Coordinates of C-alpha atoms and ligand atoms in Angstrom, one line a residue:
M1 CA 7.2 -1.4 -16.1
Q2 CA 6.2 -0.1 -19.2
A3 CA 8.5 -1.9 -21.6
E4 CA 6.5 -1.5 -24.8
I5 CA 6.7 1.1 -27.3
Y6 CA 4.6 2.7 -30.0
P7 CA 1.8 2.0 -31.0
F8 CA 0.7 2.1 -27.5
V9 CA -2.1 -0.4 -26.6
V10 CA -5.1 -0.2 -23.8
R11 CA -4.4 -2.7 -21.3
P12 CA -7.5 -4.3 -19.9
L13 CA -8.7 -4.0 -16.2
P14 CA -7.0 -6.7 -14.3
Y15 CA -10.6 -7.5 -12.7
E16 CA -14.2 -7.4 -13.8
Y17 CA -15.6 -3.7 -14.4
G18 CA -17.8 -4.4 -11.4
A19 CA -15.6 -5.9 -9.3
L20 CA -14.6 -2.8 -7.2
A21 CA -18.3 -1.9 -6.5
P22 CA -19.5 -0.7 -4.1
V23 CA -16.6 1.9 -3.9
L24 CA -16.1 2.4 -7.9
D25 CA -19.3 0.9 -9.7
G26 CA -19.1 -0.6 -12.9
E27 CA -20.7 2.5 -15.0
T28 CA -17.9 4.2 -13.1
L29 CA -14.8 2.3 -14.0
T30 CA -16.2 1.4 -17.5
F31 CA -16.3 5.4 -18.6
H32 CA -12.9 5.7 -17.0
H33 CA -11.5 3.1 -18.4
D34 CA -12.9 2.8 -22.1
R35 CA -13.5 6.6 -22.7
H36 CA -10.9 8.6 -20.6
Y37 CA -8.2 6.2 -20.3
K38 CA -8.5 4.8 -23.8
T39 CA -8.3 8.4 -25.1
Y40 CA -4.9 9.5 -23.7
V41 CA -3.6 6.2 -25.3
D42 CA -5.2 7.0 -28.8
N43 CA -3.9 10.6 -28.6
L44 CA -0.4 9.7 -27.7
N45 CA -0.2 7.3 -30.7
D46 CA -1.7 10.3 -33.0
A47 CA 1.2 12.4 -31.8
L48 CA 3.7 10.0 -32.3
A49 CA 2.5 9.0 -35.6
D50 CA 5.0 11.4 -37.5
Y51 CA 8.2 10.6 -35.5
P52 CA 9.8 7.7 -36.0
Q53 CA 12.4 7.9 -33.8
L54 CA 10.3 8.4 -30.8
Q55 CA 8.4 5.5 -31.7
K56 CA 11.2 3.4 -30.3
M57 CA 10.7 5.1 -27.0
S58 CA 9.2 3.4 -24.0
L59 CA 6.4 5.4 -22.3
K60 CA 8.7 5.9 -19.7
E61 CA 11.8 7.1 -21.5
L62 CA 9.1 9.7 -23.3
L63 CA 8.2 11.0 -20.0
T64 CA 11.8 11.3 -18.8
K65 CA 13.4 12.8 -21.6
M66 CA 10.3 14.8 -22.4
D67 CA 12.3 18.4 -22.4
S68 CA 14.4 17.0 -24.9
L69 CA 11.6 16.1 -27.4
P70 CA 10.4 18.4 -30.1
A71 CA 8.7 21.3 -29.1
A72 CA 5.7 20.2 -31.2
V73 CA 4.7 16.8 -29.4
R74 CA 6.0 17.9 -25.8
T75 CA 3.0 18.8 -24.4
S76 CA 1.0 15.9 -26.4
V77 CA 3.5 13.6 -24.5
R78 CA 3.3 15.3 -21.3
N79 CA -0.6 15.0 -21.3
N80 CA -1.6 12.0 -23.0
G81 CA 1.7 10.2 -22.1
G82 CA 1.3 11.3 -18.8
G83 CA -2.4 9.9 -18.8
A84 CA -1.6 6.7 -20.2
F85 CA 0.9 6.2 -17.3
N86 CA -1.1 7.2 -14.9
H87 CA -4.0 5.3 -15.4
E88 CA -2.3 2.2 -16.1
L89 CA -0.8 2.5 -12.5
Y90 CA -4.1 3.6 -10.9
F91 CA -6.5 0.6 -12.7
D92 CA -3.3 -1.7 -12.0
G93 CA -2.9 -0.5 -8.3
M94 CA -6.6 -1.6 -7.2
K95 CA -8.4 -5.0 -6.6
S96 CA -11.5 -6.1 -5.1
P97 CA -12.7 -4.5 -1.6
M98 CA -10.9 -6.9 0.7
G99 CA -9.6 -4.4 3.0
Q100 CA -6.0 -5.5 2.8
L101 CA -3.5 -3.8 4.8
P102 CA 0.1 -3.3 3.8
S103 CA 2.9 -6.2 4.9
G104 CA 6.5 -7.0 4.7
E105 CA 8.9 -4.2 4.2
L106 CA 6.6 -1.9 2.8
A107 CA 4.5 -1.6 5.9
E108 CA 7.5 -1.3 7.9
A109 CA 8.8 1.7 5.7
L110 CA 5.4 3.5 6.1
N111 CA 6.0 3.0 9.9
R112 CA 9.5 4.4 9.4
D113 CA 8.6 7.4 7.2
F114 CA 5.4 8.5 8.2
G115 CA 5.3 7.3 11.7
S116 CA 2.2 4.8 11.3
F117 CA 0.1 3.4 9.1
L118 CA -2.7 5.7 10.0
Q119 CA -0.8 8.6 10.1
W120 CA 0.4 7.8 6.6
K121 CA -3.1 7.1 5.5
A122 CA -4.3 11.0 6.9
Q123 CA -1.3 12.3 4.9
M124 CA -2.5 10.6 1.8
K125 CA -5.9 11.5 2.0
Q126 CA -5.1 15.2 2.8
A127 CA -2.7 15.2 -0.2
A128 CA -5.6 13.7 -2.3
I129 CA -8.6 16.0 -0.9
S130 CA -6.0 19.1 -1.0
Q131 CA -5.1 19.0 -4.6
F132 CA -6.8 22.0 -6.2
G133 CA -8.6 21.0 -9.4
S134 CA -7.7 17.9 -11.3
G135 CA -4.8 15.7 -10.6
W136 CA -3.1 12.9 -8.3
A137 CA -1.9 12.0 -4.9
V138 CA 1.0 9.4 -5.5
L139 CA 2.8 7.1 -3.1
V140 CA 6.2 7.1 -4.0
S141 CA 9.8 5.6 -3.4
D142 CA 13.2 7.2 -4.3
H143 CA 16.2 5.2 -5.0
Q144 CA 17.3 4.4 -1.0
G145 CA 13.8 3.0 -0.5
K146 CA 12.6 6.4 1.8
L147 CA 8.9 7.0 1.3
S148 CA 7.1 9.8 0.3
I149 CA 3.7 11.2 -0.8
L150 CA 3.3 13.7 -3.8
K151 CA 0.6 15.7 -5.4
T152 CA 0.6 16.3 -9.2
A153 CA -1.6 18.5 -11.4
N154 CA -3.7 17.4 -14.6
Q155 CA -1.5 14.4 -16.2
D156 CA 2.1 15.4 -14.7
V157 CA 3.8 12.3 -13.4
P158 CA 6.3 12.4 -10.5
D159 CA 9.9 12.8 -11.9
L160 CA 10.7 9.3 -12.7
E161 CA 14.6 9.3 -12.6
T162 CA 14.1 10.2 -8.9
Y163 CA 11.2 8.5 -7.8
T164 CA 9.2 4.8 -8.5
P165 CA 5.7 5.3 -8.2
L166 CA 4.3 2.9 -5.9
F167 CA 0.3 3.6 -6.4
L168 CA -1.9 6.7 -6.8
V169 CA -5.2 8.0 -6.7
D170 CA -6.9 9.8 -9.3
V171 CA -8.9 12.8 -8.3
W172 CA -10.0 13.8 -11.6
E173 CA -13.8 14.7 -11.3
H174 CA -14.4 12.0 -14.0
A175 CA -12.7 9.6 -11.3
Y176 CA -15.8 9.7 -9.1
Y177 CA -18.3 12.2 -10.1
L178 CA -20.9 9.7 -12.0
Q179 CA -21.1 8.1 -8.5
Y180 CA -20.0 10.4 -5.8
R181 CA -20.9 14.0 -7.6
N182 CA -18.6 16.4 -5.9
R183 CA -17.9 14.1 -2.8
R184 CA -14.4 13.6 -3.2
A185 CA -13.3 12.9 0.2
D186 CA -16.0 10.0 0.2
Y187 CA -14.5 8.5 -2.9
V188 CA -10.7 9.0 -1.5
E189 CA -11.9 7.1 1.8
G190 CA -13.3 4.4 -0.2
W191 CA -10.3 3.9 -2.6
F192 CA -8.3 3.2 0.4
D193 CA -9.8 -0.1 0.5
L194 CA -9.2 -1.0 -3.2
I195 CA -5.4 -0.7 -2.5
N196 CA -3.4 -3.7 -3.9
W197 CA -1.1 -3.8 -1.5
K198 CA 0.5 -7.0 -2.8
K199 CA 1.4 -5.3 -5.9
A200 CA 2.7 -2.2 -4.1
G201 CA 4.7 -4.2 -1.9
R202 CA 6.3 -6.1 -4.8
R203 CA 7.3 -2.8 -6.3
Y204 CA 8.9 -1.5 -3.3
E205 CA 10.9 -4.8 -2.9
E206 CA 12.1 -4.2 -6.5
V207 CA 13.3 -0.7 -5.6
L208 CA 15.0 -2.1 -2.9
R209 CA 16.8 -4.9 -4.6
N210 CA 17.9 -2.3 -7.6
K211 CA 19.4 0.1 -4.6
G212 CA 23.2 0.7 -4.8
Ligands
MN1 MN1 -8.9 9.3 -14.7

Protein backbone atom coordinates (compact mmCIF):
# COMPACT_ATOMS: atom_id res chain seq x y z
CA MET A 1 0.00 0.00 0.00
CA GLN A 2 2.74 2.44 1.02
CA ALA A 3 4.96 2.56 -2.05
CA GLU A 4 6.46 5.94 -1.19
CA ILE A 5 9.88 6.32 0.33
CA TYR A 6 11.70 9.03 2.27
CA PRO A 7 10.91 11.86 2.63
CA PHE A 8 7.46 10.70 3.62
CA VAL A 9 4.66 13.20 3.11
CA VAL A 10 1.54 13.87 5.11
CA ARG A 11 -1.39 12.49 3.18
CA PRO A 12 -4.36 14.84 3.03
CA LEU A 13 -7.63 13.58 4.44
CA PRO A 14 -9.75 11.97 1.70
CA TYR A 15 -12.73 14.10 2.91
CA GLU A 16 -13.36 17.51 4.49
CA TYR A 17 -12.37 18.02 8.14
CA GLY A 18 -16.03 18.33 9.10
CA ALA A 19 -17.25 15.44 6.96
CA LEU A 20 -17.37 12.88 9.76
CA ALA A 21 -19.47 14.99 12.13
CA PRO A 22 -21.32 14.40 14.34
CA VAL A 23 -19.31 11.25 15.16
CA LEU A 24 -15.99 13.09 14.85
CA ASP A 25 -16.19 16.87 14.82
CA GLY A 26 -13.96 19.08 12.73
CA GLU A 27 -11.81 20.20 15.65
CA THR A 28 -11.06 16.62 16.72
CA LEU A 29 -10.16 15.59 13.18
CA THR A 30 -8.09 18.71 12.54
CA PHE A 31 -5.96 18.19 15.64
CA HIS A 32 -5.65 14.49 15.01
CA HIS A 33 -4.58 14.81 11.38
CA ASP A 34 -2.71 18.12 11.28
CA ARG A 35 -0.90 17.79 14.61
CA HIS A 36 -0.70 14.21 15.84
CA TYR A 37 -0.37 12.34 12.54
CA LYS A 38 1.86 15.01 11.00
CA THR A 39 4.22 14.80 13.98
CA TYR A 40 4.75 11.08 13.38
CA VAL A 41 5.60 11.71 9.75
CA ASP A 42 7.96 14.59 10.60
CA ASN A 43 9.72 12.60 13.31
CA LEU A 44 10.11 9.59 11.03
CA ASN A 45 11.78 11.78 8.41
CA ASP A 46 14.05 13.29 11.05
CA ALA A 47 15.06 9.82 12.23
CA LEU A 48 15.95 8.70 8.70
CA ALA A 49 17.78 11.89 7.72
CA ASP A 50 21.25 10.45 8.37
CA TYR A 51 20.60 6.97 6.92
CA PRO A 52 20.72 7.05 3.10
CA GLN A 53 20.29 3.28 2.88
CA LEU A 54 17.03 3.41 4.86
CA GLN A 55 15.75 6.25 2.68
CA LYS A 56 15.24 3.78 -0.15
CA MET A 57 12.85 1.63 1.86
CA SER A 58 9.07 1.90 1.83
CA LEU A 59 7.26 2.38 5.11
CA LYS A 60 6.06 -1.22 5.06
CA GLU A 61 9.62 -2.44 4.46
CA LEU A 62 10.92 -0.36 7.35
CA LEU A 63 8.25 -1.79 9.63
CA THR A 64 8.73 -5.42 8.60
CA LYS A 65 12.54 -5.24 8.78
CA MET A 66 12.58 -3.31 12.02
CA ASP A 67 14.77 -5.82 13.86
CA SER A 68 17.58 -5.42 11.31
CA LEU A 69 17.60 -1.61 11.41
CA PRO A 70 20.40 0.24 13.21
CA ALA A 71 19.63 0.32 16.92
CA ALA A 72 19.72 4.12 16.98
CA VAL A 73 16.68 4.43 14.68
CA ARG A 74 14.75 1.29 15.57
CA THR A 75 12.61 2.81 18.31
CA SER A 76 11.84 5.88 16.25
CA VAL A 77 10.79 3.76 13.26
CA ARG A 78 8.65 1.63 15.53
CA ASN A 79 6.88 4.61 17.11
CA ASN A 80 6.85 7.15 14.28
CA GLY A 81 6.79 4.80 11.31
CA GLY A 82 4.07 2.81 13.03
CA GLY A 83 2.28 6.06 13.81
CA ALA A 84 2.38 7.12 10.17
CA PHE A 85 1.22 3.71 8.93
CA ASN A 86 -1.62 3.35 11.44
CA HIS A 87 -2.95 6.86 10.96
CA GLU A 88 -2.91 6.65 7.16
CA LEU A 89 -5.03 3.51 7.33
CA TYR A 90 -7.27 4.98 10.05
CA PHE A 91 -8.12 8.17 8.13
CA ASP A 92 -8.43 6.29 4.85
CA GLY A 93 -10.68 3.68 6.45
CA MET A 94 -13.44 6.15 7.30
CA LYS A 95 -16.02 8.02 5.28
CA SER A 96 -19.05 10.24 5.86
CA PRO A 97 -21.50 8.69 8.32
CA MET A 98 -23.71 6.72 5.99
CA GLY A 99 -23.96 3.61 8.13
CA GLN A 100 -22.68 1.42 5.30
CA LEU A 101 -22.63 -2.32 5.79
CA PRO A 102 -20.08 -4.82 4.48
CA SER A 103 -20.89 -6.63 1.25
CA GLY A 104 -19.48 -9.28 -1.03
CA GLU A 105 -16.62 -11.53 0.01
CA LEU A 106 -15.76 -9.51 3.10
CA ALA A 107 -19.33 -9.79 4.40
CA GLU A 108 -19.24 -13.55 3.83
CA ALA A 109 -15.88 -13.85 5.57
CA LEU A 110 -17.12 -11.89 8.62
CA ASN A 111 -20.01 -14.34 8.95
CA ARG A 112 -17.72 -17.32 8.47
CA ASP A 113 -14.97 -16.23 10.87
CA PHE A 114 -17.03 -14.51 13.59
CA GLY A 115 -20.46 -16.16 13.29
CA SER A 116 -22.30 -13.01 12.22
CA PHE A 117 -21.77 -9.33 11.56
CA LEU A 118 -23.11 -8.50 15.02
CA GLN A 119 -20.77 -10.97 16.70
CA TRP A 120 -17.87 -9.46 14.80
CA LYS A 121 -18.94 -5.99 15.89
CA ALA A 122 -19.22 -7.04 19.54
CA GLN A 123 -15.71 -8.54 19.47
CA MET A 124 -14.24 -5.53 17.68
CA LYS A 125 -15.83 -3.19 20.20
CA GLN A 126 -14.60 -5.28 23.10
CA ALA A 127 -11.05 -5.25 21.68
CA ALA A 128 -11.14 -1.46 21.31
CA ILE A 129 -12.55 -0.82 24.76
CA SER A 130 -10.30 -3.29 26.55
CA GLN A 131 -7.02 -2.06 25.07
CA PHE A 132 -5.32 -0.76 28.20
CA GLY A 133 -3.95 2.73 27.63
CA SER A 134 -3.06 3.88 24.12
CA GLY A 135 -3.30 1.64 21.10
CA TRP A 136 -5.42 0.22 18.33
CA ALA A 137 -7.94 -2.50 17.50
CA VAL A 138 -7.36 -3.85 14.01
CA LEU A 139 -9.29 -6.10 11.65
CA VAL A 140 -6.73 -8.14 9.73
CA SER A 141 -6.69 -10.87 7.12
CA ASP A 142 -4.00 -13.53 6.83
CA HIS A 143 -2.72 -14.68 3.43
CA GLN A 144 -5.50 -17.26 3.18
CA GLY A 145 -8.27 -14.73 3.78
CA LYS A 146 -8.94 -15.72 7.38
CA LEU A 147 -10.03 -12.67 9.38
CA SER A 148 -9.10 -11.87 12.95
CA ILE A 149 -9.10 -8.96 15.37
CA LEU A 150 -5.83 -7.83 16.92
CA LYS A 151 -5.00 -5.25 19.54
CA THR A 152 -1.75 -3.34 19.41
CA ALA A 153 -0.23 -1.02 22.02
CA ASN A 154 1.12 2.46 21.38
CA GLN A 155 1.92 2.76 17.65
CA ASP A 156 2.79 -0.88 17.06
CA VAL A 157 1.53 -2.44 13.85
CA PRO A 158 0.46 -6.05 13.32
CA ASP A 159 3.07 -8.39 11.84
CA LEU A 160 2.78 -7.14 8.26
CA GLU A 161 4.43 -10.24 6.79
CA THR A 162 1.60 -12.36 8.18
CA TYR A 163 -1.35 -9.99 8.14
CA THR A 164 -2.95 -7.36 5.96
CA PRO A 165 -4.79 -4.80 8.10
CA LEU A 166 -8.17 -3.99 6.53
CA PHE A 167 -9.03 -1.12 8.89
CA LEU A 168 -8.47 -0.10 12.48
CA VAL A 169 -9.75 2.12 15.24
CA ASP A 170 -7.51 4.51 17.13
CA VAL A 171 -8.12 4.34 20.88
CA TRP A 172 -5.45 6.83 21.91
CA GLU A 173 -7.18 9.52 23.95
CA HIS A 174 -6.05 12.10 21.38
CA ALA A 175 -8.46 10.45 18.93
CA TYR A 176 -11.56 11.26 20.97
CA TYR A 177 -10.88 13.20 24.16
CA LEU A 178 -11.69 16.69 22.83
CA GLN A 179 -15.17 15.55 21.92
CA TYR A 180 -15.95 12.52 24.06
CA ARG A 181 -13.77 13.22 27.11
CA ASN A 182 -13.27 9.82 28.76
CA ARG A 183 -16.18 8.08 26.97
CA ARG A 184 -14.15 5.75 24.79
CA ALA A 185 -17.06 3.31 24.30
CA ASP A 186 -19.28 6.07 22.83
CA TYR A 187 -16.54 7.07 20.40
CA VAL A 188 -15.98 3.46 19.33
CA GLU A 189 -19.71 2.90 18.86
CA GLY A 190 -19.88 5.97 16.62
CA TRP A 191 -16.78 4.90 14.70
CA PHE A 192 -18.58 1.78 13.44
CA ASP A 193 -20.84 4.05 11.38
CA LEU A 194 -17.80 5.65 9.75
CA ILE A 195 -16.19 2.47 8.43
CA ASN A 196 -15.56 2.67 4.72
CA TRP A 197 -16.70 -0.85 3.88
CA LYS A 198 -16.17 -0.38 0.17
CA LYS A 199 -12.46 0.28 0.65
CA ALA A 200 -12.13 -2.50 3.21
CA GLY A 201 -13.81 -4.86 0.76
CA ARG A 202 -11.32 -3.90 -1.95
CA ARG A 203 -8.38 -4.50 0.40
CA TYR A 204 -9.78 -7.89 1.26
CA GLU A 205 -10.37 -8.84 -2.39
CA GLU A 206 -6.74 -8.01 -3.10
CA VAL A 207 -5.63 -10.43 -0.37
CA LEU A 208 -7.80 -13.14 -1.95
CA ARG A 209 -6.41 -12.43 -5.43
CA ASN A 210 -2.83 -12.77 -4.18
CA LYS A 211 -3.47 -15.98 -2.28
CA GLY A 212 -1.33 -18.90 -3.40
MN1 LIG B 1 -4.07 8.91 16.65
